[in-house]
PDB file of C-alpha atoms in Angstrom:
ATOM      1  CA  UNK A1457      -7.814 -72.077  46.539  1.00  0.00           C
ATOM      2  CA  UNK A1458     -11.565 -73.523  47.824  1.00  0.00           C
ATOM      3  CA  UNK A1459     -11.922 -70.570  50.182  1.00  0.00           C
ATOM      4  CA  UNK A1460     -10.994 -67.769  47.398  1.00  0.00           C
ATOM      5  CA  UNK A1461     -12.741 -69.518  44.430  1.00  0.00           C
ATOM      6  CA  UNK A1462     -16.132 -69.494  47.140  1.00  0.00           C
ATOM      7  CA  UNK A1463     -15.288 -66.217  48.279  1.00  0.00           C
ATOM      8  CA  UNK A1464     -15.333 -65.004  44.275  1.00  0.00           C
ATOM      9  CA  UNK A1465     -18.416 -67.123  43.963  1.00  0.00           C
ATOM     10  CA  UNK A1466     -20.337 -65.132  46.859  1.00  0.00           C
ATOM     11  CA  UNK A1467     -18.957 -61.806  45.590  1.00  0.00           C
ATOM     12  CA  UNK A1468     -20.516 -62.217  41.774  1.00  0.00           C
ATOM     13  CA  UNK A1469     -23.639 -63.795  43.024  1.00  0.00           C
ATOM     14  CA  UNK A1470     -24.166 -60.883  45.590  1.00  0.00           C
ATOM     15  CA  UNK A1471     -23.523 -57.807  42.931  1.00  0.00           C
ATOM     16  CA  UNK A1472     -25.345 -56.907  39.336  1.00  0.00           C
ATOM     17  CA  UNK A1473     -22.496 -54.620  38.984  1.00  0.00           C
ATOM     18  CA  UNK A1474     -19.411 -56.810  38.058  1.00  0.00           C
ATOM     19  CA  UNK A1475     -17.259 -55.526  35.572  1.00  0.00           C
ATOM     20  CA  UNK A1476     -14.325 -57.655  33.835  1.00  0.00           C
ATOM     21  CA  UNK A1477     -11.128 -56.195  32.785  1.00  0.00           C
ATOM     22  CA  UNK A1478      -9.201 -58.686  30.679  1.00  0.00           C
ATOM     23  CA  UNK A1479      -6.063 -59.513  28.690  1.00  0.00           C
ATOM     24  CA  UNK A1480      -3.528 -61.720  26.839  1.00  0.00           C
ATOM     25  CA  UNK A1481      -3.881 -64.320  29.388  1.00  0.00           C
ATOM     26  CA  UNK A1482      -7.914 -64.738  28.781  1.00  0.00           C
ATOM     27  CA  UNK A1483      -7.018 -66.003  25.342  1.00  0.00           C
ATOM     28  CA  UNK A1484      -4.029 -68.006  25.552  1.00  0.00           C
ATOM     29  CA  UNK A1485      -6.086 -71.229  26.701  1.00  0.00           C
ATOM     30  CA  UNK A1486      -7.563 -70.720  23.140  1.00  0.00           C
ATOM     31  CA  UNK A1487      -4.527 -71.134  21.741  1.00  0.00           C
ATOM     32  CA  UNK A1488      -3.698 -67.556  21.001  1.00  0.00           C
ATOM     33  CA  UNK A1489      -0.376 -66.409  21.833  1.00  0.00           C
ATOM     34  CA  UNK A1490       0.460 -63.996  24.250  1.00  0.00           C
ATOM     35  CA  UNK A1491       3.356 -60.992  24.113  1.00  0.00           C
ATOM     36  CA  UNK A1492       5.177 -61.827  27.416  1.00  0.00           C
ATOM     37  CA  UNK A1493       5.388 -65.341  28.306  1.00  0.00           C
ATOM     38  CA  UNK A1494       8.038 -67.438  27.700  1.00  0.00           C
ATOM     39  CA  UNK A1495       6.805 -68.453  24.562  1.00  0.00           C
ATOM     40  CA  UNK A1496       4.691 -65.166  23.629  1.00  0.00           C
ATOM     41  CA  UNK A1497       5.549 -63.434  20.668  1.00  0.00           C
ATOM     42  CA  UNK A1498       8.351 -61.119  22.257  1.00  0.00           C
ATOM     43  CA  UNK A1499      10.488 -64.030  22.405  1.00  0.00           C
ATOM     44  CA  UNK A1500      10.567 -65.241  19.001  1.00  0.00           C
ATOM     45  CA  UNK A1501      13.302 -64.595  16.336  1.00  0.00           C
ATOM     46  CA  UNK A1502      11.879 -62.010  13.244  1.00  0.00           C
ATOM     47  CA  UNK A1503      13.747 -59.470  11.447  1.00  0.00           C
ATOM     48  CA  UNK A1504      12.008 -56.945  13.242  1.00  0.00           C
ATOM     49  CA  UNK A1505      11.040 -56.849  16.914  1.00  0.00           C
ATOM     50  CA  UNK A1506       6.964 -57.328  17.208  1.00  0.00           C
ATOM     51  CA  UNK A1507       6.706 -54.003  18.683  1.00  0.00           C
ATOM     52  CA  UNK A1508       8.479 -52.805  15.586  1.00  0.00           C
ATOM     53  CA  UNK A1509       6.415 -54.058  13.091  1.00  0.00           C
ATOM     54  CA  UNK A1510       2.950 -53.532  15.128  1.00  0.00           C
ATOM     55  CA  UNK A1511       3.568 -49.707  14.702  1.00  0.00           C
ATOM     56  CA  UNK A1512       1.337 -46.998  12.841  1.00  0.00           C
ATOM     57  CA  UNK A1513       4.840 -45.708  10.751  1.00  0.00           C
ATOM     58  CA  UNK A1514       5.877 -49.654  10.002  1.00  0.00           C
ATOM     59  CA  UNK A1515       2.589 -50.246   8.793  1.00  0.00           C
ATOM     60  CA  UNK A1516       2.958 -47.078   6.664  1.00  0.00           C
ATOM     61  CA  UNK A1517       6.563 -47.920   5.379  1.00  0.00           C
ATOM     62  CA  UNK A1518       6.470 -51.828   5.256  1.00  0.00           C
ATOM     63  CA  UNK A1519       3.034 -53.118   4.912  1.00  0.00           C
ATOM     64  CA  UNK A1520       4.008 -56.000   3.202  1.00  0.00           C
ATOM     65  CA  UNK A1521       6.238 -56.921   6.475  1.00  0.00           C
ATOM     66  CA  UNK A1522       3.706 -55.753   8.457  1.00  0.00           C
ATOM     67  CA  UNK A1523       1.250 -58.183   6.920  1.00  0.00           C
ATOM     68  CA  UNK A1524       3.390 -61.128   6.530  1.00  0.00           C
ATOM     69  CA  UNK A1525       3.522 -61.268  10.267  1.00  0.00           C
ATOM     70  CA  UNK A1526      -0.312 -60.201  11.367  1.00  0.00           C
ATOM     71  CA  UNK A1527      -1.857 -62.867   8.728  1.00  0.00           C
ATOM     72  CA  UNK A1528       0.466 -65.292  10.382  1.00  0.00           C
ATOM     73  CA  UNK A1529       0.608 -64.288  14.235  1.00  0.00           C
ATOM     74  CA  UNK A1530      -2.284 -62.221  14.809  1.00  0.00           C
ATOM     75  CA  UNK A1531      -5.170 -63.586  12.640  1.00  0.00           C
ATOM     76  CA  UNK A1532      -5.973 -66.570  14.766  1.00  0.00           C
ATOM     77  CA  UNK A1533      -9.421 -67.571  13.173  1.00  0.00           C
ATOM     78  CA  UNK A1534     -10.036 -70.891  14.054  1.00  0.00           C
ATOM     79  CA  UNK A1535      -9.413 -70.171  17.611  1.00  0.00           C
ATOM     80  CA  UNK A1536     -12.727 -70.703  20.132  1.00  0.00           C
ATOM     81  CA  UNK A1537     -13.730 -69.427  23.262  1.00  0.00           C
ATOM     82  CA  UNK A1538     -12.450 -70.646  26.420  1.00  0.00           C
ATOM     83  CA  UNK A1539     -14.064 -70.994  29.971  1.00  0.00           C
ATOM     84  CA  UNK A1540     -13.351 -67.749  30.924  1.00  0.00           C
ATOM     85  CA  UNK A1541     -15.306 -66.525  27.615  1.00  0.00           C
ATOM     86  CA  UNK A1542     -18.332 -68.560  28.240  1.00  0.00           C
ATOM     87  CA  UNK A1543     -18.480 -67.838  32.188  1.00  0.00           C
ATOM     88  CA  UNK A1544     -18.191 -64.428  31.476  1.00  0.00           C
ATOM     89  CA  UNK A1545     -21.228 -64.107  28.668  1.00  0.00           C
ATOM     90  CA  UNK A1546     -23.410 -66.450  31.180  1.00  0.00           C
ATOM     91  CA  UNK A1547     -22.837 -64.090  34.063  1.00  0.00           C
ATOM     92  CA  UNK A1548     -23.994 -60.911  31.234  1.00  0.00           C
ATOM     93  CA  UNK A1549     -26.921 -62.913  30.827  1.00  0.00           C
ATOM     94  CA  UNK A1550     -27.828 -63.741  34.243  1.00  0.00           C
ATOM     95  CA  UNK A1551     -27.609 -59.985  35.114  1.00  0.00           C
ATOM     96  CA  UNK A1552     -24.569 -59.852  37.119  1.00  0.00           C
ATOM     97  CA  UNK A1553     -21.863 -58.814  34.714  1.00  0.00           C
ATOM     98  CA  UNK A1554     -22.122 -55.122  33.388  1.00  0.00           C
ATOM     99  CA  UNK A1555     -19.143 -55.325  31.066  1.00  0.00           C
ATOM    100  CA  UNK A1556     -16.317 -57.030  29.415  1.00  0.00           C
ATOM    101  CA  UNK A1557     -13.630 -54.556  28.946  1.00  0.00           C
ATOM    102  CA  UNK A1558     -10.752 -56.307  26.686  1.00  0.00           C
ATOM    103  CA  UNK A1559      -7.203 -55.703  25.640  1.00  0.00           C
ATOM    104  CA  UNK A1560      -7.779 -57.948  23.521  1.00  0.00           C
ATOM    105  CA  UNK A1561      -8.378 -58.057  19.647  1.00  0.00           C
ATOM    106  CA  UNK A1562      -9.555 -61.194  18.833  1.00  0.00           C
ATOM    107  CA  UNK A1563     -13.061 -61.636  19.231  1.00  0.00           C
ATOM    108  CA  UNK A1564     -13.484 -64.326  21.607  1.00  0.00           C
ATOM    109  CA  UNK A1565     -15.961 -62.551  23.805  1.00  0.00           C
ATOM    110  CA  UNK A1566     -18.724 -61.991  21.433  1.00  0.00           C
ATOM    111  CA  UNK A1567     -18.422 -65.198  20.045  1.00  0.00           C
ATOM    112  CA  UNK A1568     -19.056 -66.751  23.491  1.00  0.00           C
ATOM    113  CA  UNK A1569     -21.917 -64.298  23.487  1.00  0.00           C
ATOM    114  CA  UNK A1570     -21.130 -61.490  25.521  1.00  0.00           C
ATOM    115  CA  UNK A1571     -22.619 -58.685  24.324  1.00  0.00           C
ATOM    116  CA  UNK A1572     -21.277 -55.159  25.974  1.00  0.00           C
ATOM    117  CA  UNK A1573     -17.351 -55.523  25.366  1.00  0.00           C
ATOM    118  CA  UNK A1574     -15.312 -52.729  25.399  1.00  0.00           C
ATOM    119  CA  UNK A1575     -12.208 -53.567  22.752  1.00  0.00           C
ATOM    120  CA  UNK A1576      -9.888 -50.830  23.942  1.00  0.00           C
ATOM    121  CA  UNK A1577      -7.038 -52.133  21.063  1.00  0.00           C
ATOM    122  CA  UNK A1578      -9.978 -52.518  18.025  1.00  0.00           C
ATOM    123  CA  UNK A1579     -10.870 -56.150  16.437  1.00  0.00           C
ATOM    124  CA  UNK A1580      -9.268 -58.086  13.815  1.00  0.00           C
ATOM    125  CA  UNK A1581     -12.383 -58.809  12.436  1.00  0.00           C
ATOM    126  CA  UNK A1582     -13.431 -54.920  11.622  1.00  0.00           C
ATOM    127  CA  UNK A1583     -10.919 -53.209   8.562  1.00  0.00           C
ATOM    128  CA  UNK A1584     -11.181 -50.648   6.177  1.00  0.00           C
ATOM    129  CA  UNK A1585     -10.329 -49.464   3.588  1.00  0.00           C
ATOM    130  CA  UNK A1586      -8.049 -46.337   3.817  1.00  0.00           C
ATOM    131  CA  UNK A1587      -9.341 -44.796   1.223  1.00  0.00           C
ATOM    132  CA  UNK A1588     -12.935 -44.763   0.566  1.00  0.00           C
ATOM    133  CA  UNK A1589     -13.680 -46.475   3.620  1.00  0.00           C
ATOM    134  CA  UNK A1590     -15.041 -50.005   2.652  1.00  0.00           C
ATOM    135  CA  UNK A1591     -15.632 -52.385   5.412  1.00  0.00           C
ATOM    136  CA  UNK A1592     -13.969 -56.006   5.117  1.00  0.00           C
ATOM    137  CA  UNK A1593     -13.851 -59.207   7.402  1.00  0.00           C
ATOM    138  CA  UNK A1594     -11.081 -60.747   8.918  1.00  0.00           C
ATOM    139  CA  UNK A1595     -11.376 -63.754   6.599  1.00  0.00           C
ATOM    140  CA  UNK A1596     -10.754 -61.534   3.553  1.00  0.00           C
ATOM    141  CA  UNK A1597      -7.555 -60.333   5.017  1.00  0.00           C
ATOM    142  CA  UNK A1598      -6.501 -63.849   6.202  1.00  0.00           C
ATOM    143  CA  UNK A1599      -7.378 -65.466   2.435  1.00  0.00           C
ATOM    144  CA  UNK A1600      -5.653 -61.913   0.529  1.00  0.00           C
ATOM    145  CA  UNK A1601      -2.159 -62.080  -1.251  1.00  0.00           C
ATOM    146  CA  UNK A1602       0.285 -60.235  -0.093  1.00  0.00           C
ATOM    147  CA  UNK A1603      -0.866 -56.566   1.358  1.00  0.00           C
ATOM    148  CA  UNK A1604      -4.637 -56.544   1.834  1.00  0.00           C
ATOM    149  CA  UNK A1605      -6.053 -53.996  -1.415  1.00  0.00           C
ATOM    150  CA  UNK A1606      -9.809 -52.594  -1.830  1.00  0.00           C
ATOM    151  CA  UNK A1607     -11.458 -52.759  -5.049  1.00  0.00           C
ATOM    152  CA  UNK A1608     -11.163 -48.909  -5.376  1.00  0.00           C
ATOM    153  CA  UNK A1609      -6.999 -49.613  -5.055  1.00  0.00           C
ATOM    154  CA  UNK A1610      -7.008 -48.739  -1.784  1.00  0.00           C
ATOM    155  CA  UNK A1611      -4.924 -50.207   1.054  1.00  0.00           C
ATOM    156  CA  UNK A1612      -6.727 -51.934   3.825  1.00  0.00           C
ATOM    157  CA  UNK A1613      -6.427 -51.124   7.489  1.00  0.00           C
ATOM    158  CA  UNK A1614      -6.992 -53.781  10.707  1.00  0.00           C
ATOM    159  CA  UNK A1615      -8.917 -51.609  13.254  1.00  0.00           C
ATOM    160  CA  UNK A1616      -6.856 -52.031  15.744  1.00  0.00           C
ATOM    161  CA  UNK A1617      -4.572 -49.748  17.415  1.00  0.00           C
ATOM    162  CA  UNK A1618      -0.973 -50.439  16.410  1.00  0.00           C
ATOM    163  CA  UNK A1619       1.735 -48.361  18.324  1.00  0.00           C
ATOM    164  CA  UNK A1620       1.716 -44.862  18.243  1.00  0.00           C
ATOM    165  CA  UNK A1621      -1.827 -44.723  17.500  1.00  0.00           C
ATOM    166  CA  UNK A1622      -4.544 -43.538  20.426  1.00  0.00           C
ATOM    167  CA  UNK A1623      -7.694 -44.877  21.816  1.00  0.00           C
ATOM    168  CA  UNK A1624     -10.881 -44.643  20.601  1.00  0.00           C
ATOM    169  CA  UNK A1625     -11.764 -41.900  22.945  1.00  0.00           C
ATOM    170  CA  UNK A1626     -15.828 -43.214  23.089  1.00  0.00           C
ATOM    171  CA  UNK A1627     -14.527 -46.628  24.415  1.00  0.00           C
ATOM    172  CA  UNK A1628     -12.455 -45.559  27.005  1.00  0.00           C
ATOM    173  CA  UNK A1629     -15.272 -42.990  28.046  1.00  0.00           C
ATOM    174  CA  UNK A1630     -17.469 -46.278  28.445  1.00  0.00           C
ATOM    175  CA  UNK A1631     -14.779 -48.393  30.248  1.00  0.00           C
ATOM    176  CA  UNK A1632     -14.143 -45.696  33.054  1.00  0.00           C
ATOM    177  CA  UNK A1633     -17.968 -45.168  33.633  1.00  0.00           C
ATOM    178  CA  UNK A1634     -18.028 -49.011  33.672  1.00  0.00           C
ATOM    179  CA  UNK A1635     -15.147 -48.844  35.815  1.00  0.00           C
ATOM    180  CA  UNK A1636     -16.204 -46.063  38.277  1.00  0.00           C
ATOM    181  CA  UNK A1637     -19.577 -47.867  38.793  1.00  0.00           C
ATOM    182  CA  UNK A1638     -18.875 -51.674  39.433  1.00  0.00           C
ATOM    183  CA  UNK A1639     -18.804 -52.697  43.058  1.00  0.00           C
ATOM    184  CA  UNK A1640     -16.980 -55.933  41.611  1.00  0.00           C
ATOM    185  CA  UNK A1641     -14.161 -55.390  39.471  1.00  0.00           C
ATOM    186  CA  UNK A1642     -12.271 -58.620  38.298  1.00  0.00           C
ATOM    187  CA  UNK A1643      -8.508 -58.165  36.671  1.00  0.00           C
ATOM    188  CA  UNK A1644      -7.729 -61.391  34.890  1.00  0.00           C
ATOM    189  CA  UNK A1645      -5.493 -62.300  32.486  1.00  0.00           C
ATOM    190  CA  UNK A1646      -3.123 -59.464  32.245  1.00  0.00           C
ATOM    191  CA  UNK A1647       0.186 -58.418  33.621  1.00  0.00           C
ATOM    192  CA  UNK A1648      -1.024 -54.716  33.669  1.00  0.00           C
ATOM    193  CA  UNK A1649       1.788 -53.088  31.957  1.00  0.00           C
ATOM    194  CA  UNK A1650       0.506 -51.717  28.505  1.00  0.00           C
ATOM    195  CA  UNK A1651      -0.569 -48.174  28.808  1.00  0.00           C
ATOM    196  CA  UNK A1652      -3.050 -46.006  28.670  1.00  0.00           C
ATOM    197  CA  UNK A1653      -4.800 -49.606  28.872  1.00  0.00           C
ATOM    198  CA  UNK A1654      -4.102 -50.566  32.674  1.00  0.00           C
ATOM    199  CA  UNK A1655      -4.573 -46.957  34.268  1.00  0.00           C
ATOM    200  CA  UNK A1656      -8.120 -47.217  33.642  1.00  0.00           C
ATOM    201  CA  UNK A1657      -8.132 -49.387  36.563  1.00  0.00           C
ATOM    202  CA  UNK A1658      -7.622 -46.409  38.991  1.00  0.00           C
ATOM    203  CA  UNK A1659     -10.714 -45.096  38.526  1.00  0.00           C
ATOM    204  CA  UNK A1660     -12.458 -47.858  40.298  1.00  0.00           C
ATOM    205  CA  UNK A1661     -14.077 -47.081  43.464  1.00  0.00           C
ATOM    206  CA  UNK A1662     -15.994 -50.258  44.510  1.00  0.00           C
ATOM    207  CA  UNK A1663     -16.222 -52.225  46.898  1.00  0.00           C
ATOM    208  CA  UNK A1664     -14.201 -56.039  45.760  1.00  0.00           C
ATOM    209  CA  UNK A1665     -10.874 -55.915  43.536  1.00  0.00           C
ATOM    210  CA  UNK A1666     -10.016 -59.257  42.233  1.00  0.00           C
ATOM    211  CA  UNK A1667      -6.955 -60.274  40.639  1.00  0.00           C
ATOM    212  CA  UNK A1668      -6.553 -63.280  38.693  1.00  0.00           C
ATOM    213  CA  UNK A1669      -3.324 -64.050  36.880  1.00  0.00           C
ATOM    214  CA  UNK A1670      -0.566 -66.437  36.504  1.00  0.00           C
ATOM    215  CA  UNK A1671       2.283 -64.052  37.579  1.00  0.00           C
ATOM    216  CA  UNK A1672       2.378 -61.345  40.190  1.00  0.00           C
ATOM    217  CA  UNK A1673       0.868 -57.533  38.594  1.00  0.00           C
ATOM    218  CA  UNK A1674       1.226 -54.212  40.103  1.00  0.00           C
ATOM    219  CA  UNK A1675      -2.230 -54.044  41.445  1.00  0.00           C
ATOM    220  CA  UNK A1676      -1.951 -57.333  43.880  1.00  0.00           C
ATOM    221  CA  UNK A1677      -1.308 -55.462  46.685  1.00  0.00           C
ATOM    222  CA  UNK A1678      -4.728 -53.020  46.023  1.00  0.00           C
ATOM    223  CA  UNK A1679      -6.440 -56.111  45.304  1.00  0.00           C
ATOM    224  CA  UNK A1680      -8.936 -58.018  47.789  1.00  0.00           C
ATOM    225  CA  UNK A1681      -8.599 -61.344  46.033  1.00  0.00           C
ATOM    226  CA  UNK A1682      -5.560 -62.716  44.183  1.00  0.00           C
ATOM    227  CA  UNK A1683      -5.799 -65.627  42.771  1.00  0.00           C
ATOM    228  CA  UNK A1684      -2.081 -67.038  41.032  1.00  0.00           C
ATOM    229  CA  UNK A1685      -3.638 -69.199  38.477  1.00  0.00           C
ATOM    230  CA  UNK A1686      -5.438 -69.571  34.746  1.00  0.00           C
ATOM    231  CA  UNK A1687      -8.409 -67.810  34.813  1.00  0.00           C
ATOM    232  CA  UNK A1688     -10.266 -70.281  32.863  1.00  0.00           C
ATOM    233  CA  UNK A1689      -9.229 -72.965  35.651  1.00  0.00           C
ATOM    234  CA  UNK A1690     -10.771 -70.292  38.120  1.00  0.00           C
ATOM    235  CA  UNK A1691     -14.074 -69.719  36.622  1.00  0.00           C
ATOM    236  CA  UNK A1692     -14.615 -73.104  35.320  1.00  0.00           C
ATOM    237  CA  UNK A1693     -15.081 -73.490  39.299  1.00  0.00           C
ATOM    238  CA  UNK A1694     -17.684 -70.924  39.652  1.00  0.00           C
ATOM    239  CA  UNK A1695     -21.444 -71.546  38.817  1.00  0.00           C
ATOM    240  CA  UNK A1696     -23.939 -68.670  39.347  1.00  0.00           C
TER     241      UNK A1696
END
């Protein structure tokens, strides 16, 4: 592990052109739940399956369902950044890290202080109102009864993107050019398999591919690093 965590080391210190590509894992050691693990949310017991209720059409059909489970499961406000968060915003700010680009919704990065994240599944702290457009913070929806309602009587939507939906076509435009011009690229966090997410990773052309995640992902074999641990662990070892 001494030999790959240096190797890492040299590889960031050497380059002004590392870009991150992160996921579930990142967050977890902030006590955010992932989808997959053994005790993500895929294996707990609700009258609908996660993947059910995190849909466009259930959100259209049920939102009071679809509410009663994001306020609970997916609104994790008191969580705080991690290691990985902070190592990541002081490598931005030393002028080594290009870009953050995140699966992930909650927030974490730009609290630590990154600054150029690419959210490719929107933020739980940006909603709107569906009908004239209002703009409200996540603590609004966490303190509202019941489904989340604008002062003009509209319903209010979580920018993220719920199943069925598409990416924002501007950031993934960003996160390939990101991609396609990083001689670093660092995979942590992530087991790779939500799509149109983890094909963005085949447009990188560089020159180091680092993996770092707790269970074996389809890109190990690309990769010239992989590192089978937390990623917090792994850059809580690294000081640029």
């Amino acid at each position: 592990m001494g030999d790959k965590i240096n190797t890492l080391q040299t590889w960031i210190q050497d380059s002004k052109r590392v870009v991150f590509f992160g996921g579930a894992g990142v967050s977890t050691e902030s006590g955010i739940p992932d989808f997959r693990s053994v005790d993500g949310l895929y294996h707990q017991e609700y009258a609908y399956p996660p993947e059910t209720i995190l849909s466009h059409s259930f959100f259209m059909s049920h939102p009071e369902e679809f509410y009663r489970f994001y306020k609970k499961k997916m609104l994790a406000l008191d969580a705080q950044p991690n290691m990985a968060h902070k190592r990541l915003a002081e490598w931005e700010k030393a002028g080594h890290l290009q870009a953050v680009i995140t699966q992930n919704i909650d927030g974490l990065h730009q609290l630590a202080g990154s600054r150029e994240v690419m959210e490719l599944h929107g933020s739980v702290h940006r909603n709107y109102c569906m009908n004239c457009h209002k703009f409200y913070d996540a603590a609004y929806m966490k303190q509202a009864e019941g489904v989340p309602v604008c002062e003009c009587g509209g319903i209010i939507k979580p920018d993220v993107v719920l199943y069925e939906e598409g990416l924002n076509d501007e950031t993934i435009s960003k996160s390939v050019r990101y991609i396609a011009n990083a001689d670093v690229l660092i995979i942590g966090g992530t087991s790779l398999v939500v799509y149109p997410a983890a094909g963005l990773i085949d447009y990188f052309r560089g020159d180091h591919l680092v993996v770092i995640n707790k269970s074996v992902t389809a890109r190990d074999k690309q990769a010239d690093l992989v590192i089978d641990d937390s990623i917090g662990k792994v850059f809580k070892e690294i000081e640029i």
